Amino acid sequence: MKSFRGVQSGALILEAITVALALPVIAQFGGGIGSGKGWTVIGLAVALVACCWIIKRPWAMPVVLVLQLGLIAFFFAVPAIAVIGVVFLCIWLWLLWLRRDVAKRMAEGRLPSQQV
């Protein structure tokens, strides 16, 4: 499952870039980048990048999902940020399902690399 951590780290980096690209939306509709909303979005982007270093820990996935809920909580402040959170929450749920499926097939010996 080591290689799967690379996929998760890549998804975190892509999400951090997407969240950082939402800063112009905050500047236009959310009161400016220097406002509390702007600093919160910057903090969430930095936290997503920081999660790359903890992704191998067993408690990392709940942290990532809480960050997704933090983005969705922006629905009342800036709905565009919440849309990013919903999209990436769906991606993370799909990645979790995929990880479970690979682990199940690995235990059953059905992966192509396990075939003789």
PDB file of C-alpha atoms in Angstrom:
ATOM      1  CA  MET A   1       0.000   0.000   0.000  1.00  0.00           C
ATOM      2  CA  LYS A   2       3.082   2.223  -0.114  1.00  0.00           C
ATOM      3  CA  SER A   3       2.349   3.329  -3.653  1.00  0.00           C
ATOM      4  CA  PHE A   4      -1.189   4.266  -2.670  1.00  0.00           C
ATOM      5  CA  ARG A   5       0.228   6.866  -0.290  1.00  0.00           C
ATOM      6  CA  GLY A   6       1.771   8.522  -3.338  1.00  0.00           C
ATOM      7  CA  VAL A   7      -1.647   8.760  -4.944  1.00  0.00           C
ATOM      8  CA  GLN A   8      -3.060  10.271  -1.766  1.00  0.00           C
ATOM      9  CA  SER A   9      -0.212  12.779  -1.524  1.00  0.00           C
ATOM     10  CA  GLY A  10      -0.744  13.742  -5.149  1.00  0.00           C
ATOM     11  CA  ALA A  11      -4.444  14.298  -4.492  1.00  0.00           C
ATOM     12  CA  LEU A  12      -3.584  16.471  -1.492  1.00  0.00           C
ATOM     13  CA  ILE A  13      -1.212  18.619  -3.558  1.00  0.00           C
ATOM     14  CA  LEU A  14      -3.789  18.999  -6.334  1.00  0.00           C
ATOM     15  CA  GLU A  15      -6.405  19.960  -3.787  1.00  0.00           C
ATOM     16  CA  ALA A  16      -4.078  22.497  -2.145  1.00  0.00           C
ATOM     17  CA  ILE A  17      -3.417  24.088  -5.546  1.00  0.00           C
ATOM     18  CA  THR A  18      -7.146  24.219  -6.275  1.00  0.00           C
ATOM     19  CA  VAL A  19      -7.899  25.787  -2.903  1.00  0.00           C
ATOM     20  CA  ALA A  20      -5.101  28.327  -3.376  1.00  0.00           C
ATOM     21  CA  LEU A  21      -6.505  29.206  -6.797  1.00  0.00           C
ATOM     22  CA  ALA A  22      -9.745  30.112  -5.047  1.00  0.00           C
ATOM     23  CA  LEU A  23      -8.055  33.072  -3.373  1.00  0.00           C
ATOM     24  CA  PRO A  24      -9.094  35.474  -6.187  1.00  0.00           C
ATOM     25  CA  VAL A  25     -12.682  34.488  -5.454  1.00  0.00           C
ATOM     26  CA  ILE A  26     -12.101  35.399  -1.810  1.00  0.00           C
ATOM     27  CA  ALA A  27     -10.518  38.676  -2.913  1.00  0.00           C
ATOM     28  CA  GLN A  28     -13.533  39.513  -5.063  1.00  0.00           C
ATOM     29  CA  PHE A  29     -16.479  38.210  -3.023  1.00  0.00           C
ATOM     30  CA  GLY A  30     -15.193  37.344   0.424  1.00  0.00           C
ATOM     31  CA  GLY A  31     -13.858  40.622   1.768  1.00  0.00           C
ATOM     32  CA  GLY A  32     -10.275  40.355   0.544  1.00  0.00           C
ATOM     33  CA  ILE A  33      -7.353  38.050   1.043  1.00  0.00           C
ATOM     34  CA  GLY A  34      -6.383  39.808   4.272  1.00  0.00           C
ATOM     35  CA  SER A  35      -9.747  39.055   5.845  1.00  0.00           C
ATOM     36  CA  GLY A  36     -10.462  36.132   8.107  1.00  0.00           C
ATOM     37  CA  LYS A  37     -11.875  34.163   5.192  1.00  0.00           C
ATOM     38  CA  GLY A  38      -8.718  34.699   3.169  1.00  0.00           C
ATOM     39  CA  TRP A  39      -6.426  33.629   5.979  1.00  0.00           C
ATOM     40  CA  THR A  40      -8.589  30.578   6.651  1.00  0.00           C
ATOM     41  CA  VAL A  41      -8.354  29.487   3.012  1.00  0.00           C
ATOM     42  CA  ILE A  42      -4.577  30.002   3.065  1.00  0.00           C
ATOM     43  CA  GLY A  43      -4.394  27.981   6.287  1.00  0.00           C
ATOM     44  CA  LEU A  44      -6.440  25.165   4.760  1.00  0.00           C
ATOM     45  CA  ALA A  45      -4.171  25.071   1.692  1.00  0.00           C
ATOM     46  CA  VAL A  46      -1.076  24.904   3.901  1.00  0.00           C
ATOM     47  CA  ALA A  47      -2.709  22.194   6.044  1.00  0.00           C
ATOM     48  CA  LEU A  48      -3.445  20.136   2.918  1.00  0.00           C
ATOM     49  CA  VAL A  49       0.213  20.311   1.889  1.00  0.00           C
ATOM     50  CA  ALA A  50       1.285  19.459   5.446  1.00  0.00           C
ATOM     51  CA  CYS A  51      -0.908  16.346   5.348  1.00  0.00           C
ATOM     52  CA  CYS A  52       1.466  14.904   2.742  1.00  0.00           C
ATOM     53  CA  TRP A  53       4.007  14.381   5.524  1.00  0.00           C
ATOM     54  CA  ILE A  54       1.576  12.590   7.824  1.00  0.00           C
ATOM     55  CA  ILE A  55      -0.247  10.490   5.222  1.00  0.00           C
ATOM     56  CA  LYS A  56       1.464   7.279   6.378  1.00  0.00           C
ATOM     57  CA  ARG A  57       0.088   7.624   9.885  1.00  0.00           C
ATOM     58  CA  PRO A  58      -3.101   5.711  10.696  1.00  0.00           C
ATOM     59  CA  TRP A  59      -4.829   8.899  11.899  1.00  0.00           C
ATOM     60  CA  ALA A  60      -4.074  10.871   8.728  1.00  0.00           C
ATOM     61  CA  MET A  61      -7.232   9.949   6.838  1.00  0.00           C
ATOM     62  CA  PRO A  62      -9.604  11.350   9.488  1.00  0.00           C
ATOM     63  CA  VAL A  63      -7.543  14.560   9.450  1.00  0.00           C
ATOM     64  CA  VAL A  64      -7.925  14.807   5.668  1.00  0.00           C
ATOM     65  CA  LEU A  65     -11.673  14.218   5.895  1.00  0.00           C
ATOM     66  CA  VAL A  66     -11.996  16.901   8.597  1.00  0.00           C
ATOM     67  CA  LEU A  67     -10.211  19.329   6.256  1.00  0.00           C
ATOM     68  CA  GLN A  68     -12.798  18.475   3.606  1.00  0.00           C
ATOM     69  CA  LEU A  69     -15.557  19.297   6.069  1.00  0.00           C
ATOM     70  CA  GLY A  70     -13.756  22.559   6.825  1.00  0.00           C
ATOM     71  CA  LEU A  71     -13.939  23.469   3.149  1.00  0.00           C
ATOM     72  CA  ILE A  72     -17.609  22.500   2.978  1.00  0.00           C
ATOM     73  CA  ALA A  73     -18.271  24.705   6.012  1.00  0.00           C
ATOM     74  CA  PHE A  74     -17.423  27.668   3.794  1.00  0.00           C
ATOM     75  CA  PHE A  75     -20.860  27.219   2.205  1.00  0.00           C
ATOM     76  CA  PHE A  76     -22.274  30.048   4.292  1.00  0.00           C
ATOM     77  CA  ALA A  77     -19.327  32.399   3.688  1.00  0.00           C
ATOM     78  CA  VAL A  78     -18.253  31.711   0.089  1.00  0.00           C
ATOM     79  CA  PRO A  79     -20.218  28.919  -1.637  1.00  0.00           C
ATOM     80  CA  ALA A  80     -17.582  28.516  -4.373  1.00  0.00           C
ATOM     81  CA  ILE A  81     -15.089  27.209  -1.783  1.00  0.00           C
ATOM     82  CA  ALA A  82     -17.683  24.751  -0.508  1.00  0.00           C
ATOM     83  CA  VAL A  83     -18.087  23.368  -4.024  1.00  0.00           C
ATOM     84  CA  ILE A  84     -14.362  22.589  -4.059  1.00  0.00           C
ATOM     85  CA  GLY A  85     -14.808  20.801  -0.735  1.00  0.00           C
ATOM     86  CA  VAL A  86     -17.705  18.706  -2.018  1.00  0.00           C
ATOM     87  CA  VAL A  87     -15.853  17.712  -5.191  1.00  0.00           C
ATOM     88  CA  PHE A  88     -12.736  16.683  -3.308  1.00  0.00           C
ATOM     89  CA  LEU A  89     -14.761  14.905  -0.625  1.00  0.00           C
ATOM     90  CA  CYS A  90     -16.205  12.741  -3.398  1.00  0.00           C
ATOM     91  CA  ILE A  91     -12.693  12.112  -4.706  1.00  0.00           C
ATOM     92  CA  TRP A  92     -11.460  11.121  -1.236  1.00  0.00           C
ATOM     93  CA  LEU A  93     -14.396   8.785  -0.679  1.00  0.00           C
ATOM     94  CA  TRP A  94     -13.643   7.153  -4.036  1.00  0.00           C
ATOM     95  CA  LEU A  95      -9.949   6.809  -3.081  1.00  0.00           C
ATOM     96  CA  LEU A  96     -10.924   5.187   0.224  1.00  0.00           C
ATOM     97  CA  TRP A  97     -13.187   2.739  -1.588  1.00  0.00           C
ATOM     98  CA  LEU A  98     -10.389   2.001  -4.057  1.00  0.00           C
ATOM     99  CA  ARG A  99      -7.899   1.381  -1.236  1.00  0.00           C
ATOM    100  CA  ARG A 100     -10.318  -1.008   0.458  1.00  0.00           C
ATOM    101  CA  ASP A 101     -10.886  -2.876  -2.811  1.00  0.00           C
ATOM    102  CA  VAL A 102      -7.161  -3.242  -3.490  1.00  0.00           C
ATOM    103  CA  ALA A 103      -6.554  -4.462   0.068  1.00  0.00           C
ATOM    104  CA  LYS A 104      -9.354  -7.010  -0.293  1.00  0.00           C
ATOM    105  CA  ARG A 105      -8.047  -8.282  -3.626  1.00  0.00           C
ATOM    106  CA  MET A 106      -4.520  -8.394  -2.214  1.00  0.00           C
ATOM    107  CA  ALA A 107      -5.700 -10.548   0.695  1.00  0.00           C
ATOM    108  CA  GLU A 108      -7.475 -12.884  -1.741  1.00  0.00           C
ATOM    109  CA  GLY A 109      -4.425 -13.073  -4.011  1.00  0.00           C
ATOM    110  CA  ARG A 110      -6.289 -11.735  -7.043  1.00  0.00           C
ATOM    111  CA  LEU A 111      -3.963  -8.886  -8.016  1.00  0.00           C
ATOM    112  CA  PRO A 112      -2.229  -9.278 -11.394  1.00  0.00           C
ATOM    113  CA  SER A 113       1.184  -9.097  -9.720  1.00  0.00           C
ATOM    114  CA  GLN A 114       0.243 -12.060  -7.503  1.00  0.00           C
ATOM    115  CA  GLN A 115      -0.685 -14.353 -10.391  1.00  0.00           C
ATOM    116  CA  VAL A 116       1.774 -17.084 -11.276  1.00  0.00           C
TER     117      VAL A 116
END
